[in-house]
XYZ file of C-alpha atoms in Angstrom:
413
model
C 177.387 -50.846 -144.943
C 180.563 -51.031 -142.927
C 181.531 -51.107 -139.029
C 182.986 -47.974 -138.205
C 183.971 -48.125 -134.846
C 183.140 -49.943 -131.415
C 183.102 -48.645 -128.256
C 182.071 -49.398 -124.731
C 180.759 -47.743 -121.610
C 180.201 -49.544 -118.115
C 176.675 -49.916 -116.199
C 174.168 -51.218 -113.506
C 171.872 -54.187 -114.082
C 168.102 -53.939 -112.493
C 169.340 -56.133 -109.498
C 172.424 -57.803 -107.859
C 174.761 -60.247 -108.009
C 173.912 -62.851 -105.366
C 175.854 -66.200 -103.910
C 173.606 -68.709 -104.296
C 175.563 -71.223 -102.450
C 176.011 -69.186 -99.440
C 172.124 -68.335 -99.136
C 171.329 -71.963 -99.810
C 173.505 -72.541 -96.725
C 171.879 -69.828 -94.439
C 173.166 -66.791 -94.778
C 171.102 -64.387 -93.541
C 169.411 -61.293 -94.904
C 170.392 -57.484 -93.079
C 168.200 -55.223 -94.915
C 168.842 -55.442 -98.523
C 171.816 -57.811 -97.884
C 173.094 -60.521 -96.445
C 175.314 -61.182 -93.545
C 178.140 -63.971 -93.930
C 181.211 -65.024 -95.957
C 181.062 -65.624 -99.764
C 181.367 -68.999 -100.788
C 181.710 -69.021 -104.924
C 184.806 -68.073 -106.053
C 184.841 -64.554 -107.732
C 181.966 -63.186 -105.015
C 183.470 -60.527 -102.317
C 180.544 -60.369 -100.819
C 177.569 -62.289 -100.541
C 175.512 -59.461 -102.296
C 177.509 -56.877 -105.124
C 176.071 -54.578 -107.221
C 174.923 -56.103 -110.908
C 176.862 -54.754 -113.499
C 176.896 -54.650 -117.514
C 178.822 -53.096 -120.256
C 176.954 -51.173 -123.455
C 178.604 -52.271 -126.453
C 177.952 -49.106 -129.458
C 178.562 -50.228 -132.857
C 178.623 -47.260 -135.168
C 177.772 -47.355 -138.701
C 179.353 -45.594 -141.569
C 176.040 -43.813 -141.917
C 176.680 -42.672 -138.312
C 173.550 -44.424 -136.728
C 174.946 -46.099 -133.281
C 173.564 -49.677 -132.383
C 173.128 -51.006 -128.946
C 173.272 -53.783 -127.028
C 174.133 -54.732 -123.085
C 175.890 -57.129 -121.980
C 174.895 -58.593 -118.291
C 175.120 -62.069 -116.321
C 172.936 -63.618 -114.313
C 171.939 -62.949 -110.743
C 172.978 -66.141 -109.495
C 176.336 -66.111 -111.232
C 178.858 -69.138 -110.984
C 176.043 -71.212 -109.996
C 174.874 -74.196 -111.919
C 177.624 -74.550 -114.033
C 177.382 -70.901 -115.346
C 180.202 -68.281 -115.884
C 182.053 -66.195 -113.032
C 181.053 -62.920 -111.908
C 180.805 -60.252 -114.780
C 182.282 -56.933 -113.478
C 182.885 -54.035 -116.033
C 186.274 -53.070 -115.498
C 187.508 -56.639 -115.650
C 185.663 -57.104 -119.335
C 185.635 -53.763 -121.637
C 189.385 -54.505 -121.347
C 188.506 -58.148 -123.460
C 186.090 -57.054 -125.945
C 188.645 -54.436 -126.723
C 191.370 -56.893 -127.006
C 188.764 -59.708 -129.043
C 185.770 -57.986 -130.409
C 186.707 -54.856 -131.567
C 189.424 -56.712 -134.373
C 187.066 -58.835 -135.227
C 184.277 -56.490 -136.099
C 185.467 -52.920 -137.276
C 186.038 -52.154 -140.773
C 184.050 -55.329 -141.700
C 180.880 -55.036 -143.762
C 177.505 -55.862 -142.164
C 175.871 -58.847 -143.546
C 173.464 -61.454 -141.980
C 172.555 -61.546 -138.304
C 172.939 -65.286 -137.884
C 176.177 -65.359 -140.162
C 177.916 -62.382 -138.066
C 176.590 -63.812 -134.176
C 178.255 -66.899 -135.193
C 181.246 -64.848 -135.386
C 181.151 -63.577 -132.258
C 179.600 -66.560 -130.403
C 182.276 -68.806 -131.895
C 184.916 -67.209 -130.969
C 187.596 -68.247 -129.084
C 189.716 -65.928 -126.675
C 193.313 -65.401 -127.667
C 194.724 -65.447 -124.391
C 192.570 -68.156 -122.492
C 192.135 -70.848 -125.697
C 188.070 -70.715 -124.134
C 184.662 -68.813 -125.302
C 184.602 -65.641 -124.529
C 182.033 -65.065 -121.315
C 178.575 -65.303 -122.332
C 177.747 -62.024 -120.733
C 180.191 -60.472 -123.705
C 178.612 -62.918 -126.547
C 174.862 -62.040 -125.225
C 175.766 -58.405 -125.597
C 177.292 -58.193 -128.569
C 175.321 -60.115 -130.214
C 172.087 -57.786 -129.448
C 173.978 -55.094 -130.833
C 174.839 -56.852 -134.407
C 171.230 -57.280 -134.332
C 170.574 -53.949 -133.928
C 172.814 -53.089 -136.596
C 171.549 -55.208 -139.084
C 167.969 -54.108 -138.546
C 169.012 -50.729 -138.933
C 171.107 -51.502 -142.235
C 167.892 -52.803 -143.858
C 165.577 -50.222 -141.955
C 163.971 -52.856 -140.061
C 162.513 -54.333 -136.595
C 165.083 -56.324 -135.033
C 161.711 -59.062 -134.845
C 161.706 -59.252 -138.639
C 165.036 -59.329 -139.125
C 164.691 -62.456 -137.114
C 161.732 -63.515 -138.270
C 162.809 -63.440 -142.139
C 166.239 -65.077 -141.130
C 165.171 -68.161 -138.989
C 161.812 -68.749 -141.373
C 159.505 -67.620 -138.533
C 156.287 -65.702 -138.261
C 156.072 -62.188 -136.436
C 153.739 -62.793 -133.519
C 150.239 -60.665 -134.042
C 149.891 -60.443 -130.308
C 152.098 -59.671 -127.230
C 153.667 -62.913 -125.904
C 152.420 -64.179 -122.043
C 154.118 -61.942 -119.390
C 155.393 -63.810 -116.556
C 156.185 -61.666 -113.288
C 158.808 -62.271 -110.700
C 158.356 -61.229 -106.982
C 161.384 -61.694 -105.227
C 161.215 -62.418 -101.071
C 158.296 -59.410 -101.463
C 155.726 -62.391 -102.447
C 152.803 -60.367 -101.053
C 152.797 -57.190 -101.941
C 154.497 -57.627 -105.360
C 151.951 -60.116 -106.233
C 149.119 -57.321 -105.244
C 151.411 -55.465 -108.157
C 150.919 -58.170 -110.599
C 147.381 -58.699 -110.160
C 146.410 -55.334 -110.542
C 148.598 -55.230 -113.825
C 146.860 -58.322 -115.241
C 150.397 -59.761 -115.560
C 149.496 -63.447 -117.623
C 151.505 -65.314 -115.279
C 152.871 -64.963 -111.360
C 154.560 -64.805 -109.375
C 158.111 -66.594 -108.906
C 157.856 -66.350 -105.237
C 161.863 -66.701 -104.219
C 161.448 -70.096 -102.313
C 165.227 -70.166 -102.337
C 165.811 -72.124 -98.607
C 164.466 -73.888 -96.889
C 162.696 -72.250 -93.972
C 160.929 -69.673 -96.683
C 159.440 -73.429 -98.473
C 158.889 -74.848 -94.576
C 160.162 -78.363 -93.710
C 157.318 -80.656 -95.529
C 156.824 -77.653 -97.888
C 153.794 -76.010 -95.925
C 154.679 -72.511 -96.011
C 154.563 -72.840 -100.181
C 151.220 -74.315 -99.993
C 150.123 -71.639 -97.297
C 151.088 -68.933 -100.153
C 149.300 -71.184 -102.481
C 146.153 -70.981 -101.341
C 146.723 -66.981 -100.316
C 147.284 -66.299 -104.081
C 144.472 -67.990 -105.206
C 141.777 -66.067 -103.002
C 144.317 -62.519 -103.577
C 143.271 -62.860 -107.555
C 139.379 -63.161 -107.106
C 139.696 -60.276 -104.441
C 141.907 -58.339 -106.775
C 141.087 -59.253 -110.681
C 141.338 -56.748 -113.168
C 138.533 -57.922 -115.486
C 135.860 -61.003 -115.556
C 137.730 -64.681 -116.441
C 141.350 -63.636 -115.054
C 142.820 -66.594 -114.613
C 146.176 -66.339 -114.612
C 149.235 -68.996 -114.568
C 150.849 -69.944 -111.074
C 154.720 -69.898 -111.558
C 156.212 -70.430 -108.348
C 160.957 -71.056 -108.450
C 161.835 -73.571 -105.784
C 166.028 -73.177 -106.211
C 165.849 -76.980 -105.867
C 164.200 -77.224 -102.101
C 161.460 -79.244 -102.414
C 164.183 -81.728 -103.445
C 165.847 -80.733 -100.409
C 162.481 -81.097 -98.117
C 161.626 -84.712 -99.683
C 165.624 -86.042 -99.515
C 164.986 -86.421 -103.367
C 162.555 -89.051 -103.893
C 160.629 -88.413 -106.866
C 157.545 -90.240 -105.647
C 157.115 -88.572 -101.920
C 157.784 -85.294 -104.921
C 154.489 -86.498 -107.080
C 152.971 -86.981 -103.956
C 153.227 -83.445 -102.576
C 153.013 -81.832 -105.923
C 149.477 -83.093 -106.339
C 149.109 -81.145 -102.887
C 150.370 -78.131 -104.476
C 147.773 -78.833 -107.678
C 144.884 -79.061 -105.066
C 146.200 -75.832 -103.384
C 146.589 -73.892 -106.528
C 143.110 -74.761 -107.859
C 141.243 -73.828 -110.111
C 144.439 -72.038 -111.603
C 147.168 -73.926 -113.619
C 150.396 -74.305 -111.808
C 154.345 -74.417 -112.508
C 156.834 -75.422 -110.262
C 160.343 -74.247 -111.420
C 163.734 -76.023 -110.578
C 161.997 -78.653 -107.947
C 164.915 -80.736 -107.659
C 168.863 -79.871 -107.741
C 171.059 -82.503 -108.398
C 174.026 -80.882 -108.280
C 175.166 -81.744 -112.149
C 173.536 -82.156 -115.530
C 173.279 -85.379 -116.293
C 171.491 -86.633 -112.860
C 169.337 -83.156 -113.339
C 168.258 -84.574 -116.865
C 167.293 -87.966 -114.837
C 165.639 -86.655 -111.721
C 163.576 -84.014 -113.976
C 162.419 -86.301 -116.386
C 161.740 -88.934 -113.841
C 159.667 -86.599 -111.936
C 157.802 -85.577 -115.301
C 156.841 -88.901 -116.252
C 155.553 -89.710 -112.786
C 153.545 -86.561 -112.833
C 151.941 -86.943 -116.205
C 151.140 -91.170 -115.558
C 149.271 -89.820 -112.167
C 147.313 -87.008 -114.318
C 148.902 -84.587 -111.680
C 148.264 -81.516 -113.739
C 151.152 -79.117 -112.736
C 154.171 -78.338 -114.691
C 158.003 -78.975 -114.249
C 160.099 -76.270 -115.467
C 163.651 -76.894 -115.695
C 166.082 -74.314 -114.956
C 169.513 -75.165 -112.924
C 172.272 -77.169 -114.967
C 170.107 -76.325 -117.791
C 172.909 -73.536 -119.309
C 173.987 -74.241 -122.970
C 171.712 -74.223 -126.162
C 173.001 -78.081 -126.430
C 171.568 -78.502 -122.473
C 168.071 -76.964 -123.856
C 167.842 -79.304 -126.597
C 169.251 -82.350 -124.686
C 166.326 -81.265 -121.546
C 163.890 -81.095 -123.896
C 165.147 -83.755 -125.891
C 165.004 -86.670 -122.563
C 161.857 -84.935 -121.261
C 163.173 -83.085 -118.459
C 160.493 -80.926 -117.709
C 157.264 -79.809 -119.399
C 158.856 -76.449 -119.878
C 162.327 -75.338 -120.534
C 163.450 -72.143 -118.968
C 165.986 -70.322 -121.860
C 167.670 -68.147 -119.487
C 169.024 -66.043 -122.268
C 172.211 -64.644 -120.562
C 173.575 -67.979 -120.016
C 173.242 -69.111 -123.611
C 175.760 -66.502 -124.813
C 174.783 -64.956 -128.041
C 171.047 -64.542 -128.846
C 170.896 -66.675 -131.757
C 171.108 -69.672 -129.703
C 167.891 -68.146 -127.932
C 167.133 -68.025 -131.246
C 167.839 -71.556 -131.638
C 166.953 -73.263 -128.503
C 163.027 -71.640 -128.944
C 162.673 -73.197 -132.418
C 164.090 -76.661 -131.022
C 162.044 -76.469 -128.022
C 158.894 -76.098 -130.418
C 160.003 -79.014 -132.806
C 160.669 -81.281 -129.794
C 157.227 -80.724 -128.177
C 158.880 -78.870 -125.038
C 157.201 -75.506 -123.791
C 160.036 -72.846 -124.409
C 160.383 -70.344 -121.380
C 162.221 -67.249 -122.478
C 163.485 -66.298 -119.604
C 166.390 -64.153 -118.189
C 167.556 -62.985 -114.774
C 166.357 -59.623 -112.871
C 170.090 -58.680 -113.326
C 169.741 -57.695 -117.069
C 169.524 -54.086 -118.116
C 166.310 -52.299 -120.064
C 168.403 -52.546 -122.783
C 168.969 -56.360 -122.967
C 165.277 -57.024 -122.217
C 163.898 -54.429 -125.085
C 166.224 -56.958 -127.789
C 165.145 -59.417 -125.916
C 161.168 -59.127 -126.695
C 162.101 -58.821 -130.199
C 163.611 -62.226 -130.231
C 160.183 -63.343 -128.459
C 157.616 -61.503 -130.611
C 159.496 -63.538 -133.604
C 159.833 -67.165 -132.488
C 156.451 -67.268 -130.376
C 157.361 -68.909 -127.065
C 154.864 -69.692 -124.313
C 155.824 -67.091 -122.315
C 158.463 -64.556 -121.675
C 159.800 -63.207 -118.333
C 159.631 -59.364 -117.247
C 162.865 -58.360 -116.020
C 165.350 -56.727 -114.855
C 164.329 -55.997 -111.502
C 162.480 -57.821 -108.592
C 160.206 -54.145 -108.499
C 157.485 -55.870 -111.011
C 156.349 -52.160 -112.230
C 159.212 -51.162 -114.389
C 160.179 -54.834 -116.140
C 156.150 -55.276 -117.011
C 156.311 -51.665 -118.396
C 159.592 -52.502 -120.396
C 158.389 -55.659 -121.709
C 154.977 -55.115 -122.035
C 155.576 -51.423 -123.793
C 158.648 -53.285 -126.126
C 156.348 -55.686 -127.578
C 153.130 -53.424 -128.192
C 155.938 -51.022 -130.054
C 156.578 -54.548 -132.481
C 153.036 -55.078 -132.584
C 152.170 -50.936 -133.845
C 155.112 -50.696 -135.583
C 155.204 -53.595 -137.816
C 151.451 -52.880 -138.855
C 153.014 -49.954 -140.971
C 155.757 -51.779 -142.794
């Protein structure tokens, strides 16, 4: 079965595209923005409307498959690409995708992502932007499930040598600055993990850390009031954007020290800690993270480094989890490009004894997270991340609904 035509139509994400320099120097929030000058390059404001671009790939048997392409909310940040805006991008996958694609047959998924991931754009000499690559790339996979009148999962599954999961994979819940009431959201939803928390400054972590301890110990007596069912017991997951580095001037042991603070605070509930420490570049990340790691786990401090920032690439994933950085690897699946180096980085996570995150961003689209569960529900990570949104409801329902669908679905095939 042949491509018969590409086209493209531009979109909204579930969130924004935020500086995170210029909130990590103060800027502050005016209602649903913030007030203050951008600071990375591409940003005209310090807040701008997420956007994505639908990529349609129609068959010659005139189905039409899907797939979005979106960035990250914290764009240029980290090492990660410049701000993805629609008008500035249809214009290149025109120019680079659609020659490369129509009129060609469809044949594997990990054969024809390669393609796309690959290649290289003929007026920069550089990889396309991994927004385009992600996108794409979810839509060959639709198109080859279709072809062989499959699940995208088992199209993966059978390609990569995996198992189809036979149950929905950990939900993990992000709150944004709405910590409290979100998390009331979560709860009630049984979500298996919660609840991110947006600890992105300083003054919302406090000075010695305090105010994430204070939440700490609120969460922990919010579940027993609120619990959905008998043993609920879910995972703490709290994102730090590299503050309590900031709080603790970097030194790993005063770190240890206050994380077993945070594992008294959190009891009895298992805890994460996400992007402690922000070192500005990869390879003194790599060293902090696993430094901190190693400390943690010779103290029998039971709480969990996740690594996140400079942490970009399917070669950073494998080299993180490779070196020890972090019991858990966050796979934030729009900065890896194509989704067969999701793919990828899972299955080398779970070789190298490294707990494989599959996250995202809230600025993804339904679309992008409904491919994305399929990848999950095929390579079995420890959890996966609801998104887009910060609104909790709708990216549970998406996710949650997505994978059940896999689960019902693939029972009758």
């Amino acid at each position: 079965m042949n491509i018969t035509h590409i086209t493209c139509s531009p979109g909204r994400t579930g969130f924004f595209f935020d500086d995170q320099a210029a909130i990590k120097r103060g800027a502050k929030t005016d209602g649903n923005t913030y007030i203050g000058d951008p600071v990375t390059p591409g940003f005209t404001k310090i807040r701008m409307a997420g956007e994505s671009i639908s990529v349609m790939i129609r068959l010659e048997d005139g189905q039409v498959a899907y797939g979005d392409c979106a960035a990250v909310q914290y764009s240029g940040a980290g090492g990660r690409d410049p701000v993805f805006l629609a008008t500035d991008f249809i214009p290149i996958i025109e120019r680079e995708i659609m020659p490369l694609l129509v009129g060609k047959p469809i044949t594997s998924f990990r054969e024809m992502a390669a393609l796309v991931d690959k290649h290289i754009d003929s007026k920069t000499g550089k990889p396309l932007h991994t927004a385009i690559r992600f996108g794409v790339t979810q839509a060959l996979l639709d198109a080859v499930a279709r072809s062989r009148n499959k699940l995208m999962a088992q199209v993966v599954a059978d390609e990569y040598g995996q198992t189809l999961s036979t149950q929905i994979i950990p939900i993990f819940t992000q709150s944004g600055d709405d910590r409290y009431g979100n998390t009331d959201k979560m709860i009630i939803k049984g979500a298996d993990a919660l609840s991110h928390g947006l600890f992105n400054t300083l003054d919302k972590l406090g000075r010695q850390g305090e105010k994430l301890i204070e939440y700490l110990h609120w969460i922990v007596k919010r579940i027993d009031e609120l619990a959905p069912c008998d043993g609920y017991a879910p995972t703490l997951h709290m994102d730090v954007y590299g503050t309590i580095g900031m709080a603790f001037d970097n030194d790993i042991p005063r770190i240890a020290d206050y994380f077993a603070q945070l594992e008294a605070a959190a009891k009895p509930l298992a805890l994460r800690i996400e992007g402690p420490i922000d070192m500005g570049e990869r390879e003194a990340q790599i060293q902090a993270l696993a430094e901190l790691t190693s400390q943690l786990d010779a103290r029998e401090i039971k709480v969990e480094v996740v690594a996140d920032e400079w942490c970009n690439t399917f070669e950073d994933v494998r080299e993180f989890a490779e070196r020890k950085a972090g019991h858990q690897i966050q796979i934030k699946v729009p900065d890896l490009g194509g989704i067969n180096n999701t793919i990828e980085a899972v299955i080398t996570c779970k070789k190298l004894g490294a707990g494989a995150y599959v996250g995202g961003t809230c600025n993804e689209t339904d679309r992008s997270a409904q491919v994305t569960m399929h990848v999950a529900m095929a390579t079995s990570p420890v959890q996966v991340l609801a998104k887009p949104g910060m609104g909790v409801d709708e990216a549970f329902m998406i996710c949650y609904n997505e994978m059940q669908r896999i689960l019902a679905i693939s029972k009758l095939t």
